[in-house]
Amino acid sequence: MIEFRLDVDTLGRTRFGYSPMAELACSVRALGAPSVGHVLRPWLQETQCRLDRVDLDLLRAVAPPGHVAADFLFPWSVDPKITIDRQLTALAGSAPERLWADLKMVWGGDGRMPASLVRLREEGAAGCRHLADVLSEYWAIAIEPYWYRIRAVIDDDVAYRAGRVLAGGLYELLSDLHPEVTLRDQALLIDKPQHADATYSDATLTLVPSVFVWPNLMVGQDERGQVDITFPARGVGRVWEGLSSVESAEPAESEGDALGALVGRARAAILARLDVPMTTTALARELGQSAGTVSTHLSILRACGLLTSWRAGRSVLYRRTPLAASVLAASGSPISDEQLA
């Protein structure tokens, strides 16, 4: 059990972290798991058949499910603009000794390491570059096509939790983080029996929302008392809704029926796509329209109370309002209970 003592200064030491690399690592762990939960199954079905050119034996050895996670796969940054390219470049330039020490912890000793890791270790510094290249190939196939939807859900979670801080402080921020996290008196308790019992009273708490960690929770801690919690972002299931049509530029036929007659087919298509928050650029790419045209439609929909927007870094994200969700549901479009709430 990890106990994090909450005091008046804790909020000032709590922050959000961003890590494309952590998403990649969690997805590899999910890929190698005996079974994948229903939320990630659409992603698995879409991507598994395209990974035949990727060295999956190496990736599964680096991030095996059921083992402790290698620290070098879970770097984070407080900069929302951190990219996978920057993180992979840092990995390629890492000291090999650090990677092998992490992987030794993963496998419980040198003698238990798979042959693919032994060969990588023999490459020395070139092994770090080799691993970064394999991870980059995997990212391009398995993550990059869906990254804007994944990132939109992460940004939405951060916005949601920032709002809870304003409404009720740190306790509101943490109260619905994950079933393994509970608040008791002045303590945040994390139920992780595999971790050594520890109590922190003045540590820094970093929260890293993730899609691929679902349905689990991952905790990192170091000797300096820093605690990192990688937790499932809200709305993970919405990333994969309609996955087979994510790359289709043409609006579905149903989007031009009753709802299209009410608001226009292009605006109906926009509303239908906003099952996850999206930027103007992302919507334009999905719909095959110019950013200027989409921006005009977004302004009209927002003025009618069907969309809300907020800024995340340099981007503006748009999301359906409860009113829009009700209109979609009445027109026969499938809407989850969470979106109607």
Coordinates of C-alpha atoms in Angstrom, one line a residue:
M1 CA 0.0 0.0 0.0
I2 CA 1.3 3.4 -0.9
E3 CA 0.1 6.3 1.3
F4 CA 0.4 9.8 0.1
R5 CA -0.2 12.3 2.9
L6 CA -2.3 15.3 1.8
D7 CA -1.6 18.7 3.3
V8 CA -2.1 22.3 2.4
D9 CA 0.9 22.3 0.2
T10 CA 0.1 19.2 -1.7
L11 CA -2.0 20.9 -4.4
G12 CA 0.9 23.1 -5.3
R13 CA 3.0 19.9 -5.8
T14 CA 0.5 18.1 -7.9
R15 CA 0.7 18.4 -11.7
F16 CA -0.3 16.7 -14.9
G17 CA 2.3 14.9 -17.1
Y18 CA 2.1 14.0 -20.8
S19 CA 3.8 11.0 -22.3
P20 CA 3.3 9.7 -25.9
M21 CA 6.0 7.1 -25.0
A22 CA 3.9 5.8 -22.1
E23 CA 0.9 5.3 -24.5
L24 CA 3.2 3.3 -26.8
A25 CA 4.5 1.2 -23.9
C26 CA 1.1 0.5 -22.5
S27 CA -0.2 -0.5 -25.9
V28 CA 2.6 -3.0 -26.4
R29 CA 1.8 -4.5 -23.0
A30 CA -1.8 -4.8 -24.0
L31 CA -0.8 -6.3 -27.3
G32 CA 1.0 -9.1 -25.5
A33 CA -1.6 -9.8 -22.9
P34 CA -3.5 -13.1 -23.0
S35 CA -6.8 -11.2 -23.4
V36 CA -7.6 -7.7 -24.2
G37 CA -10.6 -5.9 -22.6
H38 CA -13.5 -4.9 -24.7
V39 CA -12.5 -1.2 -24.8
L40 CA -9.2 -1.9 -26.6
R41 CA -10.5 -4.8 -28.8
P42 CA -11.5 -2.6 -31.8
W43 CA -7.9 -1.2 -31.8
L44 CA -6.4 -4.6 -31.6
Q45 CA -8.5 -5.9 -34.5
E46 CA -7.6 -2.9 -36.6
T47 CA -3.8 -2.9 -36.0
Q48 CA -2.7 -6.5 -35.4
C49 CA -2.8 -7.5 -39.0
R50 CA -0.6 -4.6 -40.0
L51 CA 2.3 -5.4 -37.6
D52 CA 3.9 -8.2 -39.5
R53 CA 6.9 -6.1 -40.4
V54 CA 7.6 -4.9 -36.9
D55 CA 9.9 -6.8 -34.5
L56 CA 7.2 -7.7 -32.0
D57 CA 9.4 -10.3 -30.2
L58 CA 11.7 -7.4 -29.2
L59 CA 8.8 -5.1 -28.2
R60 CA 7.1 -7.7 -26.1
A61 CA 10.4 -8.5 -24.4
V62 CA 10.9 -4.8 -23.6
A63 CA 7.3 -4.3 -22.4
P64 CA 5.9 -7.7 -21.3
P65 CA 2.5 -7.7 -19.6
G66 CA 2.4 -9.1 -16.0
H67 CA 5.9 -7.7 -15.3
V68 CA 7.1 -4.5 -13.7
A69 CA 7.4 -1.7 -16.3
A70 CA 10.8 -0.4 -17.4
D71 CA 11.2 3.2 -16.2
F72 CA 12.7 4.4 -19.5
L73 CA 9.5 3.6 -21.3
F74 CA 7.5 6.0 -19.0
P75 CA 9.1 9.4 -19.2
W76 CA 6.7 12.3 -18.9
S77 CA 6.8 16.0 -19.4
V78 CA 4.8 18.9 -18.1
D79 CA 4.9 20.3 -21.6
P80 CA 1.6 19.4 -23.4
K81 CA 3.5 19.7 -26.7
I82 CA 5.9 16.9 -26.0
T83 CA 6.1 14.6 -29.0
I84 CA 7.0 10.9 -29.5
D85 CA 9.9 12.0 -31.8
R86 CA 11.5 14.0 -28.9
Q87 CA 11.1 11.1 -26.5
L88 CA 12.5 8.5 -29.0
T89 CA 15.4 10.8 -29.7
A90 CA 16.2 10.9 -26.0
L91 CA 15.9 7.1 -25.8
A92 CA 18.3 6.7 -28.8
G93 CA 20.8 8.8 -27.0
S94 CA 20.4 7.1 -23.6
A95 CA 23.3 5.4 -21.7
P96 CA 22.9 1.7 -22.4
E97 CA 23.6 0.9 -18.8
R98 CA 20.4 2.6 -17.7
L99 CA 18.3 0.6 -20.2
W100 CA 19.8 -2.7 -19.2
A101 CA 19.4 -1.9 -15.5
D102 CA 15.7 -1.3 -16.1
L103 CA 15.3 -4.4 -18.2
K104 CA 17.1 -6.5 -15.6
M105 CA 14.5 -5.3 -13.1
V106 CA 11.7 -6.2 -15.5
W107 CA 12.9 -9.8 -15.9
G108 CA 14.4 -10.4 -12.5
G109 CA 18.0 -10.9 -13.6
D110 CA 20.2 -11.3 -16.6
G111 CA 19.7 -15.0 -16.8
R112 CA 15.9 -14.6 -17.4
M113 CA 16.2 -12.1 -20.3
P114 CA 14.8 -13.3 -23.7
A115 CA 17.3 -13.8 -26.5
S116 CA 16.1 -10.7 -28.3
L117 CA 17.2 -8.6 -25.3
V118 CA 20.5 -10.4 -25.0
R119 CA 21.2 -9.6 -28.7
L120 CA 20.2 -5.9 -28.2
R121 CA 22.5 -5.6 -25.2
E122 CA 25.4 -6.9 -27.2
E123 CA 24.9 -4.0 -29.6
G124 CA 25.8 -1.5 -26.8
A125 CA 24.9 2.1 -27.6
A126 CA 23.7 1.0 -31.0
G127 CA 21.1 -1.1 -29.2
C128 CA 19.5 2.0 -27.9
R129 CA 19.2 3.5 -31.4
H130 CA 17.9 0.1 -32.7
L131 CA 15.2 0.0 -30.1
A132 CA 14.2 3.6 -30.8
D133 CA 13.9 2.7 -34.5
V134 CA 11.7 -0.3 -33.8
L135 CA 9.5 1.7 -31.4
S136 CA 9.1 4.4 -34.1
E137 CA 8.0 1.8 -36.7
Y138 CA 5.5 0.4 -34.3
W139 CA 4.2 3.9 -33.4
A140 CA 3.6 4.8 -37.1
I141 CA 1.4 1.7 -37.6
A142 CA -0.3 1.2 -34.2
I143 CA -0.7 4.6 -32.6
E144 CA -0.1 7.5 -35.0
P145 CA -3.3 7.0 -37.1
Y146 CA -5.4 7.4 -33.9
W147 CA -3.2 9.7 -32.0
Y148 CA -5.3 12.9 -32.4
R149 CA -8.3 11.0 -31.0
I150 CA -6.2 9.6 -28.2
R151 CA -4.7 13.0 -27.4
A152 CA -8.2 14.6 -27.5
V153 CA -9.4 12.3 -24.8
I154 CA -6.3 13.0 -22.7
D155 CA -6.8 16.7 -23.0
D156 CA -10.4 16.3 -22.2
D157 CA -9.5 14.5 -19.0
V158 CA -7.1 17.2 -17.9
A159 CA -9.7 19.9 -18.5
Y160 CA -12.3 17.9 -16.5
R161 CA -10.0 17.4 -13.6
A162 CA -8.8 21.0 -13.6
G163 CA -12.5 22.0 -13.4
R164 CA -12.9 19.7 -10.3
V165 CA -10.0 21.4 -8.6
L166 CA -11.7 24.7 -9.1
A167 CA -15.0 23.3 -7.8
G168 CA -13.7 21.4 -4.8
G169 CA -9.9 21.3 -4.5
L170 CA -7.6 18.4 -4.5
Y171 CA -10.1 15.9 -3.0
E172 CA -12.4 16.5 -6.0
L173 CA -9.5 16.1 -8.4
L174 CA -8.6 12.7 -7.0
S175 CA -11.9 11.3 -5.8
D176 CA -12.8 9.4 -9.0
L177 CA -9.3 8.7 -10.4
H178 CA -9.4 4.9 -10.2
P179 CA -10.9 2.1 -8.1
E180 CA -7.5 1.4 -6.7
V181 CA -7.2 4.9 -5.4
T182 CA -9.1 5.9 -2.2
L183 CA -9.1 9.0 0.0
R184 CA -9.2 8.5 3.8
D185 CA -8.9 11.3 6.2
Q186 CA -5.8 13.2 5.1
A187 CA -4.3 10.4 3.0
L188 CA -4.4 9.2 -0.6
L189 CA -4.1 5.4 -0.6
I190 CA -3.0 3.4 -3.6
D191 CA -3.7 -0.3 -3.4
K192 CA -0.6 -1.8 -5.1
P193 CA 0.4 -4.8 -3.1
Q194 CA 3.4 -5.5 -5.4
H195 CA 4.9 -2.1 -4.3
A196 CA 6.8 -1.8 -1.1
D197 CA 4.7 -0.1 1.6
A198 CA 5.6 3.6 1.6
T199 CA 4.3 6.8 3.1
Y200 CA 5.1 10.2 1.6
S201 CA 4.3 13.5 3.3
D202 CA 6.0 16.1 1.1
A203 CA 6.4 14.4 -2.3
T204 CA 5.5 15.6 -5.7
L205 CA 2.5 13.9 -7.3
T206 CA 2.3 13.7 -11.1
L207 CA -0.9 12.5 -12.8
V208 CA -0.5 11.1 -16.3
P209 CA -3.8 10.3 -18.0
S210 CA -3.6 7.5 -20.5
V211 CA -5.8 5.5 -22.9
F212 CA -3.9 2.3 -23.2
V213 CA -3.3 1.8 -19.5
W214 CA -7.0 0.9 -19.2
P215 CA -8.3 -0.7 -17.1
N216 CA -5.2 -0.7 -14.9
L217 CA -3.3 1.9 -12.9
M218 CA 0.5 2.2 -12.9
V219 CA 2.5 3.8 -10.2
G220 CA 6.1 5.0 -10.4
Q221 CA 8.1 6.1 -7.3
D222 CA 11.7 7.0 -6.6
E223 CA 14.0 7.7 -3.7
R224 CA 13.3 11.4 -3.9
G225 CA 9.7 10.8 -3.0
Q226 CA 8.3 11.5 -6.4
V227 CA 5.1 9.6 -7.2
D228 CA 3.8 9.3 -10.8
I229 CA 0.3 7.8 -11.4
T230 CA -0.6 6.7 -14.9
F231 CA -4.4 6.3 -14.9
P232 CA -7.1 5.6 -17.5
A233 CA -8.5 8.9 -18.9
R234 CA -12.2 9.4 -18.9
G235 CA -14.0 8.5 -22.1
V236 CA -11.4 5.9 -23.3
G237 CA -14.1 3.9 -25.0
R238 CA -15.0 6.9 -27.3
V239 CA -11.6 6.7 -28.9
W240 CA -12.5 3.6 -30.8
E241 CA -16.2 4.3 -31.5
G242 CA -16.7 3.9 -35.2
L243 CA -13.1 3.0 -35.6
S244 CA -13.6 1.4 -39.0
S245 CA -14.7 4.8 -40.4
V246 CA -12.1 6.9 -38.6
E247 CA -10.0 7.3 -41.8
S248 CA -13.0 7.7 -44.1
A249 CA -13.5 11.2 -45.4
E250 CA -17.1 10.7 -46.5
P251 CA -19.9 11.2 -43.9
A252 CA -22.0 8.2 -43.2
E253 CA -25.3 8.0 -45.0
S254 CA -27.2 8.2 -41.8
E255 CA -25.7 11.5 -41.0
G256 CA -27.6 13.0 -44.0
D257 CA -31.0 11.8 -43.0
A258 CA -33.1 13.3 -40.2
L259 CA -30.3 15.2 -38.5
G260 CA -28.9 16.4 -41.8
A261 CA -32.3 17.8 -42.8
L262 CA -32.4 19.7 -39.5
V263 CA -28.9 21.2 -39.4
G264 CA -27.4 20.4 -42.8
R265 CA -25.4 17.4 -43.8
A266 CA -22.0 18.9 -43.2
R267 CA -22.9 20.1 -39.7
A268 CA -24.5 16.7 -38.9
A269 CA -21.3 15.0 -39.9
I270 CA -19.3 17.3 -37.6
L271 CA -21.6 16.6 -34.6
A272 CA -21.4 12.9 -35.3
R273 CA -17.6 13.0 -35.3
L274 CA -17.4 14.8 -32.0
D275 CA -17.7 11.6 -29.9
V276 CA -14.3 12.7 -28.7
P277 CA -13.2 16.4 -28.6
M278 CA -11.4 17.4 -31.7
T279 CA -9.7 20.5 -33.3
T280 CA -10.7 22.2 -36.5
T281 CA -7.7 20.7 -38.3
A282 CA -8.6 17.1 -37.2
L283 CA -12.2 17.5 -38.2
A284 CA -11.2 18.9 -41.6
R285 CA -8.9 16.0 -42.2
E286 CA -11.6 13.4 -41.3
L287 CA -14.3 15.1 -43.4
G288 CA -12.1 16.0 -46.3
Q289 CA -13.1 19.7 -46.1
S290 CA -11.0 22.9 -45.8
A291 CA -10.3 24.1 -42.3
G292 CA -12.0 27.4 -43.1
T293 CA -15.3 25.7 -44.1
V294 CA -15.2 23.5 -40.9
S295 CA -14.4 26.5 -38.8
T296 CA -17.5 28.3 -40.1
H297 CA -19.7 25.3 -39.3
L298 CA -18.2 25.1 -35.8
S299 CA -19.0 28.7 -35.1
I300 CA -22.6 28.3 -36.1
L301 CA -23.0 25.1 -34.1
R302 CA -21.4 26.7 -31.0
A303 CA -23.7 29.8 -31.4
C304 CA -26.7 27.4 -31.3
G305 CA -25.6 25.8 -28.1
L306 CA -24.6 22.5 -29.7
L307 CA -20.9 22.7 -29.1
T308 CA -18.6 24.0 -26.4
S309 CA -14.9 24.7 -26.8
W310 CA -11.8 25.3 -24.8
R311 CA -8.1 25.9 -25.3
A312 CA -5.6 23.1 -24.7
G313 CA -2.1 24.6 -25.3
R314 CA -2.1 26.1 -28.8
S315 CA -5.1 24.2 -29.9
V316 CA -8.9 24.7 -29.5
L317 CA -10.9 21.6 -28.8
Y318 CA -14.6 21.3 -29.6
R319 CA -17.0 19.0 -27.9
R320 CA -20.7 18.2 -28.1
T321 CA -23.0 19.7 -25.5
P322 CA -25.6 17.6 -23.7
L323 CA -28.2 19.4 -26.0
A324 CA -26.3 18.1 -29.0
A325 CA -26.1 14.6 -27.6
S326 CA -29.9 14.6 -27.0
V327 CA -30.5 15.8 -30.6
L328 CA -28.3 13.1 -32.0
A329 CA -30.0 10.4 -29.8
A330 CA -33.4 11.7 -31.0
S331 CA -32.3 11.4 -34.6
G332 CA -31.3 7.8 -34.1
S333 CA -27.5 8.2 -33.8
P334 CA -26.0 5.9 -31.1
I335 CA -24.9 8.0 -28.1
S336 CA -23.5 6.6 -24.8
D337 CA -25.1 7.3 -21.4
E338 CA -22.0 9.2 -20.5
Q339 CA -22.4 11.7 -23.3
L340 CA -26.1 12.2 -22.4
A341 CA -25.2 13.0 -18.8

